[in-house]
XYZ file of C-alpha atoms in Angstrom:
493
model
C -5.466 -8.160 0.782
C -8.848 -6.708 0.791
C -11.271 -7.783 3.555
C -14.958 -6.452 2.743
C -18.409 -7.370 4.927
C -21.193 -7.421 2.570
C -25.234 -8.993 3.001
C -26.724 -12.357 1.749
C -24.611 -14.901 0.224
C -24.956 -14.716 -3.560
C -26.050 -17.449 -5.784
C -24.525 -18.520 -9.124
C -21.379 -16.556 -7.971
C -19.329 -18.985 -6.032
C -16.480 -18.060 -4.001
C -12.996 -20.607 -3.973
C -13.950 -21.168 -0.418
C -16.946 -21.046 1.986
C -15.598 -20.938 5.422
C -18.573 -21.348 8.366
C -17.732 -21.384 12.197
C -19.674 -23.783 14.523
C -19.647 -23.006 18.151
C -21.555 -25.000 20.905
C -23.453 -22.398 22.316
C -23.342 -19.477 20.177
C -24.535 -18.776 16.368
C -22.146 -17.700 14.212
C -22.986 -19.478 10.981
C -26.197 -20.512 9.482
C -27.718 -21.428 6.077
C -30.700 -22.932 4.388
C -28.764 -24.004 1.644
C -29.860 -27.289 0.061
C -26.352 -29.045 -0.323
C -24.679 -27.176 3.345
C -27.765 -26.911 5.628
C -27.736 -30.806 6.626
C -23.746 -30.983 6.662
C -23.552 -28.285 9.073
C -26.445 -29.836 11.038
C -24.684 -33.113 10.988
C -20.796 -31.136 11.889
C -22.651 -29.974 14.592
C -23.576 -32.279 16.593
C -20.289 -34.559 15.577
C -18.204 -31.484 17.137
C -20.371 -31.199 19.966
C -19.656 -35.247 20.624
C -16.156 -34.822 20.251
C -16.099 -37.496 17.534
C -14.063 -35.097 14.900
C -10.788 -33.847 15.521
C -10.386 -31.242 12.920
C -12.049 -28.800 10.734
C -14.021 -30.483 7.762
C -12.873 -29.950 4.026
C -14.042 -30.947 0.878
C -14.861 -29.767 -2.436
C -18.603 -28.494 -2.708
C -20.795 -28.838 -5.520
C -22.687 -25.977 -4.465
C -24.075 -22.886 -6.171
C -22.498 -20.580 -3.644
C -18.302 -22.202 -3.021
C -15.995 -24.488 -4.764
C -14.908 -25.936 -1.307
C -16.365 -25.903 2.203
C -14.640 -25.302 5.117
C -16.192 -25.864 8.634
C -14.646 -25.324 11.595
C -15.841 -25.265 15.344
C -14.264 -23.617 18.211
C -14.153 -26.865 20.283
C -10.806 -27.382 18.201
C -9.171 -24.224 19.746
C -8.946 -25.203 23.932
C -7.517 -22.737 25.913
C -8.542 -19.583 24.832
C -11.750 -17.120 25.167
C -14.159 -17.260 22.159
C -12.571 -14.201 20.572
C -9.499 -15.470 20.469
C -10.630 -18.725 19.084
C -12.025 -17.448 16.382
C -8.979 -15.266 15.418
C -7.191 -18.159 15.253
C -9.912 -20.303 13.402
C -10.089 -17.292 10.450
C -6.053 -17.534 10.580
C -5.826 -21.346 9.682
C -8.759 -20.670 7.240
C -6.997 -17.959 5.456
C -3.617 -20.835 5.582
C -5.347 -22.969 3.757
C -6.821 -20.913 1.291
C -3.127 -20.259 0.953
C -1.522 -23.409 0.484
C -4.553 -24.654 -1.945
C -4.293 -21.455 -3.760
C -7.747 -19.747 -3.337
C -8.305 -16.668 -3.643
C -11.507 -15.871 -3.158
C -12.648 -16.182 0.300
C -15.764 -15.921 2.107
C -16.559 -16.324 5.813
C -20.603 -16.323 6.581
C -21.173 -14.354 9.867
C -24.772 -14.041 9.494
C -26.118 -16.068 12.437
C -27.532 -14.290 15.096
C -24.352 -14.134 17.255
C -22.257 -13.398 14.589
C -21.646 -9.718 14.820
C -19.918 -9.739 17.904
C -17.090 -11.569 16.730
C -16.895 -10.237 12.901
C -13.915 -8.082 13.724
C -12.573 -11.071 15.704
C -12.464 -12.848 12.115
C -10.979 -9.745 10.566
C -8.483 -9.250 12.819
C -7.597 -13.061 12.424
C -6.876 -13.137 8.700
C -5.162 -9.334 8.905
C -2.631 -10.422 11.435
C -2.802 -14.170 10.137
C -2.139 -13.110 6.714
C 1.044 -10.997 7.419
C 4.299 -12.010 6.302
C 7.849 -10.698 6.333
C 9.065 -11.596 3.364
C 11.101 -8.550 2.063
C 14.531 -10.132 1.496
C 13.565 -13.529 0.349
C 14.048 -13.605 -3.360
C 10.413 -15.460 -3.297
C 7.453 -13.033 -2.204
C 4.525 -13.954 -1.218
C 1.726 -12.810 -4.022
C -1.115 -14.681 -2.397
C -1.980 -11.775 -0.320
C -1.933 -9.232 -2.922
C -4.690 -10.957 -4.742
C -6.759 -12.549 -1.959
C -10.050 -11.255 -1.656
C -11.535 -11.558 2.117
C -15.506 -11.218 2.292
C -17.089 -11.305 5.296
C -20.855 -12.249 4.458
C -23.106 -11.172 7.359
C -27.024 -10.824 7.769
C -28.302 -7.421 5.878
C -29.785 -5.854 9.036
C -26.905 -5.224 10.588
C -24.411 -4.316 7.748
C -24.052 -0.742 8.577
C -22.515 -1.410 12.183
C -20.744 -4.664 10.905
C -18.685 -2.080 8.251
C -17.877 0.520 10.508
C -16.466 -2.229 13.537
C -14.594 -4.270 10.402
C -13.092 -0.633 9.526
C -11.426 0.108 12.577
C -10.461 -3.557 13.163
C -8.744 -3.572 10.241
C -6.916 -0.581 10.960
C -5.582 -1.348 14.169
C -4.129 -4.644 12.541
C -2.491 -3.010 9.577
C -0.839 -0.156 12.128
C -0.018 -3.181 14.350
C 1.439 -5.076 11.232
C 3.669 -1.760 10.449
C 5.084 -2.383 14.074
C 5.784 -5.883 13.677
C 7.478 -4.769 10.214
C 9.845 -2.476 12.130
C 10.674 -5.299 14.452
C 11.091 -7.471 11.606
C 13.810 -5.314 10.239
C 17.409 -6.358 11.412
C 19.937 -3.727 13.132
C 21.416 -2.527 10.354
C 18.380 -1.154 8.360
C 16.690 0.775 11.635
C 17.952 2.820 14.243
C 17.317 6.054 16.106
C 17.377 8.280 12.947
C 15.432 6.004 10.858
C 12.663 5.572 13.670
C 13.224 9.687 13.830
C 12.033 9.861 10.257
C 9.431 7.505 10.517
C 7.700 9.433 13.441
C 8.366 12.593 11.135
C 6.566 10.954 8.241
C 3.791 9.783 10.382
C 3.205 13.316 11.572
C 3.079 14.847 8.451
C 0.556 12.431 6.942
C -1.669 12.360 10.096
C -1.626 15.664 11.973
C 0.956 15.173 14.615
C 3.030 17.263 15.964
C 5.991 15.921 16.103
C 9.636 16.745 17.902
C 12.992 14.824 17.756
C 16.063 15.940 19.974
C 19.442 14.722 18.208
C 22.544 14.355 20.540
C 22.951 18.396 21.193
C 19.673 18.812 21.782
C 19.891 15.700 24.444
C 23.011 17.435 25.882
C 21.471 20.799 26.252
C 18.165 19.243 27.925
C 20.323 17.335 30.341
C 18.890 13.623 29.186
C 21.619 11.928 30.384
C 20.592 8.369 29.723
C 20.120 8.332 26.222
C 23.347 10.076 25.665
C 25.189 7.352 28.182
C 23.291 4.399 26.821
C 24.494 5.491 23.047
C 28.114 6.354 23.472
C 29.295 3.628 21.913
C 27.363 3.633 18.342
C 28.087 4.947 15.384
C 24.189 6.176 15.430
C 23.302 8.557 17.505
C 20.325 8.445 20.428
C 17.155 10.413 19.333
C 14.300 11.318 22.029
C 11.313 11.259 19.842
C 7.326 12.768 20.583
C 4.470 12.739 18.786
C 1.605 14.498 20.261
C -2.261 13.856 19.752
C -4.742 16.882 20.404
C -8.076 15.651 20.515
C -11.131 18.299 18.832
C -12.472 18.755 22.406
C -10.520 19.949 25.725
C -9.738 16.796 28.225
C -8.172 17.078 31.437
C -6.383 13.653 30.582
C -3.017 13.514 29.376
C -1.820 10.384 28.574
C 2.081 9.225 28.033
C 2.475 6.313 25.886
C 6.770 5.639 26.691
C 8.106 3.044 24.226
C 11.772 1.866 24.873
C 13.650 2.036 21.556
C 16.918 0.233 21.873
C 17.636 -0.498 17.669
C 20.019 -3.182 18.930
C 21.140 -4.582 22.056
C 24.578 -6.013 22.417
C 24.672 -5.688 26.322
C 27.104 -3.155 25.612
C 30.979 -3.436 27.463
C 28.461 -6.282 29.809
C 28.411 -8.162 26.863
C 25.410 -10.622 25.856
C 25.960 -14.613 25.314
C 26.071 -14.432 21.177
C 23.303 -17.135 20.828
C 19.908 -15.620 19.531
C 21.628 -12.080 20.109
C 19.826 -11.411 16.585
C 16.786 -11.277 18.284
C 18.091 -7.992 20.257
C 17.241 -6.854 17.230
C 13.709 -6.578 18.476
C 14.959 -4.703 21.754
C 12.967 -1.441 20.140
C 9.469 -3.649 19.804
C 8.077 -0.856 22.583
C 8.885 1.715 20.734
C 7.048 0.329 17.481
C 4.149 -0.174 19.608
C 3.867 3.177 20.582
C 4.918 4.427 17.182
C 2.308 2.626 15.419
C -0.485 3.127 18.108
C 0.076 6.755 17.628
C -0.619 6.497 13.954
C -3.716 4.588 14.657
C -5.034 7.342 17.268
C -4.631 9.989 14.946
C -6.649 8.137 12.458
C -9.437 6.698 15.337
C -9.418 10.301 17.223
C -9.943 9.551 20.966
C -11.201 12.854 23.078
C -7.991 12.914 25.274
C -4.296 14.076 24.843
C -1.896 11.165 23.873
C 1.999 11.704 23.860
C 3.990 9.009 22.539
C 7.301 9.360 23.603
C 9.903 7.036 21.900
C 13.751 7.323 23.979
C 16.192 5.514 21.206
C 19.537 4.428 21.085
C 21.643 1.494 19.847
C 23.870 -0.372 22.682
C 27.376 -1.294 21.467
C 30.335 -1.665 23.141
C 33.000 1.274 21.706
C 35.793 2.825 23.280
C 33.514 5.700 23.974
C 31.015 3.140 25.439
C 29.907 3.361 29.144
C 31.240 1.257 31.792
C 30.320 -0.883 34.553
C 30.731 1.284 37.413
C 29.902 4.918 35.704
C 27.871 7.119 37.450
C 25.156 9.526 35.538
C 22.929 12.504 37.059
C 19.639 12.196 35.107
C 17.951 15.297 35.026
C 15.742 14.917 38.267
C 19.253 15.010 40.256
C 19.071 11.464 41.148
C 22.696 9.525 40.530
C 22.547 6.600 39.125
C 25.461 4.036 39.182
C 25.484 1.803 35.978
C 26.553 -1.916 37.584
C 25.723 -3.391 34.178
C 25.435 -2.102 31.085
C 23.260 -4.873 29.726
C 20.555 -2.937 31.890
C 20.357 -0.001 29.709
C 16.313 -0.222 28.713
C 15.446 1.444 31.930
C 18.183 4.387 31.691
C 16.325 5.414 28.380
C 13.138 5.594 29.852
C 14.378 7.706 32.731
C 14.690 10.261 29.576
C 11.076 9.147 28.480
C 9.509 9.975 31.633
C 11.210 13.189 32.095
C 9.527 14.074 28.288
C 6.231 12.870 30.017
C 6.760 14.872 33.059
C 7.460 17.935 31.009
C 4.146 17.686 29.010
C 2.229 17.584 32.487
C 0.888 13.587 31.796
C -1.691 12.916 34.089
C -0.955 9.303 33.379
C 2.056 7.663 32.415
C 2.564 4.023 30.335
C 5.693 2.630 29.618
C 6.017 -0.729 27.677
C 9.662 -1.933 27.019
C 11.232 -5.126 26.624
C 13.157 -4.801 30.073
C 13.759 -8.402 31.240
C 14.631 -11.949 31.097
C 13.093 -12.694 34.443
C 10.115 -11.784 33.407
C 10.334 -14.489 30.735
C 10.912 -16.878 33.372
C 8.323 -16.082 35.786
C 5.445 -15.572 33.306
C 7.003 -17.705 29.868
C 6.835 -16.148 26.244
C 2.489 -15.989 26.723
C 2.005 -13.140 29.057
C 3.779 -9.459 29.738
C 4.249 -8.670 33.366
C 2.240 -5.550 34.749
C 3.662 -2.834 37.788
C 2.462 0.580 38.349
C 1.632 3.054 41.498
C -2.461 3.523 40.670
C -4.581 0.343 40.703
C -7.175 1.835 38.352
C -4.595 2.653 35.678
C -3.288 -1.215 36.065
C -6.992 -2.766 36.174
C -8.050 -1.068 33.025
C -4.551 -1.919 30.621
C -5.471 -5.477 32.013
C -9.210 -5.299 30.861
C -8.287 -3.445 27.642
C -5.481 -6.225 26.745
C -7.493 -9.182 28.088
C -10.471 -7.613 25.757
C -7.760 -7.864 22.587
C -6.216 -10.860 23.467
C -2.980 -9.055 24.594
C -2.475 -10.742 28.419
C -0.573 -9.012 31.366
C -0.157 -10.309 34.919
C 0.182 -8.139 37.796
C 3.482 -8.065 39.662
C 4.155 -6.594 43.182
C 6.379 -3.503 43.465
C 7.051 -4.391 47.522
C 8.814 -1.595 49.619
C 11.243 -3.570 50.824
C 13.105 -4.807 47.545
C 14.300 -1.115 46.795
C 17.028 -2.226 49.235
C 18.602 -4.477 46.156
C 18.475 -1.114 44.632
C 21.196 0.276 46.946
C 24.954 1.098 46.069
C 27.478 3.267 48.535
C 28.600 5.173 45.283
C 25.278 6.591 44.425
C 21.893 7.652 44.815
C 20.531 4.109 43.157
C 21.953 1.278 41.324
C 20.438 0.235 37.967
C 20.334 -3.609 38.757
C 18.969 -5.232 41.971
C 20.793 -8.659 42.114
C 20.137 -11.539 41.137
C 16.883 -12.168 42.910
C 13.194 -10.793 41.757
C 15.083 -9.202 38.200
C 11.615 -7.737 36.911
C 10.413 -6.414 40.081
C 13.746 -4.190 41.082
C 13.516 -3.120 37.228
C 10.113 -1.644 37.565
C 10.866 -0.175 41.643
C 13.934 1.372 39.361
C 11.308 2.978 36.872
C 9.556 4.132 39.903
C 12.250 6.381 40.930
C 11.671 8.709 38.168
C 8.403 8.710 37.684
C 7.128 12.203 37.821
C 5.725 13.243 40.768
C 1.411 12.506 40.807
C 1.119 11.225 37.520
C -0.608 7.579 37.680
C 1.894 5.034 36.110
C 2.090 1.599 34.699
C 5.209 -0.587 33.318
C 4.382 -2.872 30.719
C 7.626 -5.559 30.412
C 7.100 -7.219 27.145
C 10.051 -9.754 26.828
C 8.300 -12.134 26.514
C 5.559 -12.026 23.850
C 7.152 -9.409 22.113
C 9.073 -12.174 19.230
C 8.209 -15.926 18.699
C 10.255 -18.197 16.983
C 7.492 -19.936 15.968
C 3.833 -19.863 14.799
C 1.901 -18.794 17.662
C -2.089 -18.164 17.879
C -2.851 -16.091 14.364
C 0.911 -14.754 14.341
C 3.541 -16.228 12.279
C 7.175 -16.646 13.911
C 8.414 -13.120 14.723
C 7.093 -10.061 16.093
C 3.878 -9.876 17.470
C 2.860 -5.991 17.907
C 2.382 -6.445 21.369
C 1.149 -3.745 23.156
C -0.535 -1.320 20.546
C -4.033 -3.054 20.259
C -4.179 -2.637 24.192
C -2.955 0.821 23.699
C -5.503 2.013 21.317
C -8.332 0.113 23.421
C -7.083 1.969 26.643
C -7.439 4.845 24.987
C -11.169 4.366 23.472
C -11.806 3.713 26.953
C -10.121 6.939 28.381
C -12.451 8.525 26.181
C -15.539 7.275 27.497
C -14.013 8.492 31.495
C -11.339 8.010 33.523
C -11.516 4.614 35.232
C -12.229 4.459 38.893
């Protein structure tokens, strides 16, 4: 698919499909047009009276599209403008789909319309993704679909260099929803390995991958614990980003990379277990945020960090009841093995610790309680510095990515507690995302600011949802790459 902004709307060249976006109090689409200027006019103040339901369609006689479409943002409720419009440019590119046209054009050249080009972008880049890679029939209609995004001349400059990095960001996050995609079988820890290897390579990371001796000899006990009983070994995995100018800020991006989840010997329920699948969605995030830094070039240090393993239960699996040392000294009894996301990341944020991260972000999908308490819309939020937690909220709210703060209270480290060692890795059966993060907070090094992103929720949909199709939704990067644009600009108080 390509997606292009260009000036003026040509005549005697007309595009399969005009789309134009109405909005009550904002311009985003205006025209003098003989044959559109009193439809729109008209659409307009129908929307604004509520007396049409749905976007207009219908085939145009005009010099400039085959068929109109006009939508208004009045038909999206409950979401910010932004977010509107993604989804309005997503159901525009759908039905350009299903009616076969090709050749689309969206005209953002009202006087509001600049702030929200790379809203439209983003919505037919994400909107337009499909994973279709073992269905017999592909889908061809994005290969030849031709996305122009016609704005007003003055501004074209700015308009190309936002629609650049917009698009981007939504191809890297696409990559990470195509990793998620993927079932067991075709990734795990050496195939994410190789991918982080590649990525390097083509973008000027530097890149380092401890295999199962390596894990041994560095003491990171819960990768090699959590991957005992798979035929494919645990990996650590870093990719560093050095920006051209010193910074004194040293981020950790930690990405939990479980290739499949089984529960291990604590065995899941078998319905939807092919969505465990997914269980390494935080470590495509990070994976594929990392690719997009080294492209967008932020002026701090970035780590990604990427623990991986694959949970099965094996004869040579761990057991409820085993007791690990992680490499901080700190026992850890393992009451279920179904808990195993937070045993990686002990070996993630011993990586970060190592590097000297001034701040430390770890995004995993850790919990079903989470799901409960906040439902499939929203990831819950935890962390020890308030400024680090305020500005991943401001930087997902800004990309439509939502998290909601939790509470990490004192007194709940008590569910923690177990007479056979220094911690327990489960907390009970009351406040299950909460005693997951206070767990995280045992071993997170000493002064480093620190968030926990738990992403069980909109991680995987089984159904359309906003501009994504049912599956994997990226979550995570676009708030990653934000946080850091804003890093860049100073630390946030």
């Amino acid at each position: 698919m390509i997606i292009e902004a260009k000036a003026t709307l040509p005549k005697r060249k007309p595009t399969d499909l005009l789309v134009l976006l109405l909005d009550k109090e904002h311009e985003l689409s205006q025209t003098d047009d003989a044959a559109l200027a009193p439809l729109l006019e008209q659409l307009a103040w129908d929307y604004g009276k509520g007396r049409i339901k749905r976007e207009y369609f219908s085939a145009s006689p005009s010099e400039v599209a085959r068929h109109v479409l006009v939508q208004h943002t009045s038909l999206v409720k409950p979401y910010e403008l932004a977010e509107k419009v993604k989804i309005l440019a997503a159901r525009a590119l759908e039905q350009a789909r299903d009616l076969d046209l090709a050749q689309v054009t969206f005209l953002l050249n009202g006087k509001d319309a600049p702030e929200f080009l790379g809203a439209v972008a983003e919505g037919v880049a994400l909107g337009g993704y499909r994973f279709d890679k073992y269905r017999r029939e592909k889908d061809r209609f994005g290969e030849r679909a031709r996305i122009t995004l016609r704005v007003a001349g003055a501004g074209l400059k700015e308009c190309r260099a936002n629609l650049d990095r917009t698009v981007l960001i939504s191809e890297c996050a696409n990559d990470a929803r195509q990793l998620v995609n993927e079932p067991g079988a075709a990734v795990y820890p050496e195939v994410i390995a190789d991918l982080a290897r590649e990525i390097g390579r083509e973008h000027g990371l530097e890149v380092s991958v401890l295999d199962e001796n390596g894990l041994r000899k560095a003491k990171h006990a819960g990768l090699l614990c959590v991957g005992s009983g798979s035929i494919h070994p645990p990996r650590l995995i870093s990719l560093e980003y050095r920006p051209a100018r010193p910074s004194k800020v040293r981020l950790a991006l930690v990405g939990k990379g479980i290739t499949f989840d089984t529960g291990g010997i604590s065995l899941k329920p078998g319905d939807r277990m092919l969505e465990m699948k997914g269980d390494m969605a935080g470590s495509a995030a990070v994976l594929y945020a990392m690719k997009a830094i080294a492209r967008l070039r932020p002026d701090i240090n970035v780590l990604g960090v990427i623990p991986t393993a694959e949970n099965m239960p094996d004869a040579r699996a761990q057991r409820p009841g085993d007791i690990f040392v992680p490499r901080n000294g700190k026992s850890v009894q393992v009451d279920n093995t179904d808990a195993e996301g937070r045993l990686v990341l002990i070996d993630g944020f011993e990586r970060a610790g190592e590097w000297q991260a001034t701040h430390i972000v770890d995004i995993a999908t850790l919990t079903g309680a989470v799901v409960r308490a906040l439902g499939p819309g929203y990831a819950g939020i935890m962390g020890n510095d308030s400024n680090l937690t305020r500005a991943l909220i401001d930087s997902g709210r800004s990309q439509g990515e939502m998290l909601w703060e939790l509470p990490l209270p004192e007194e709940y480290r008590e569910f923690l507690k177990t007479p056979y060692a220094d911690v327990n890795n489960v907390g009970g059966s009351y406040a299950g995302a909460i005693t997951a993060g206070l767990f995280l907070q045992e071993f997170v090094p000493e002064g480093a600011a620190w968030a926990h992103l738990d992403i069980a929720g909109p991680f995987l949909s089984g159904k359309a949802w906003k501009y994504y199709q049912a599956g994997a939704s990226g979550f995570g990067l676009k708030t990653f790459v934000e946080l850091c644009r804003r890093f860049s600009s100073g630390i946030p108080q």
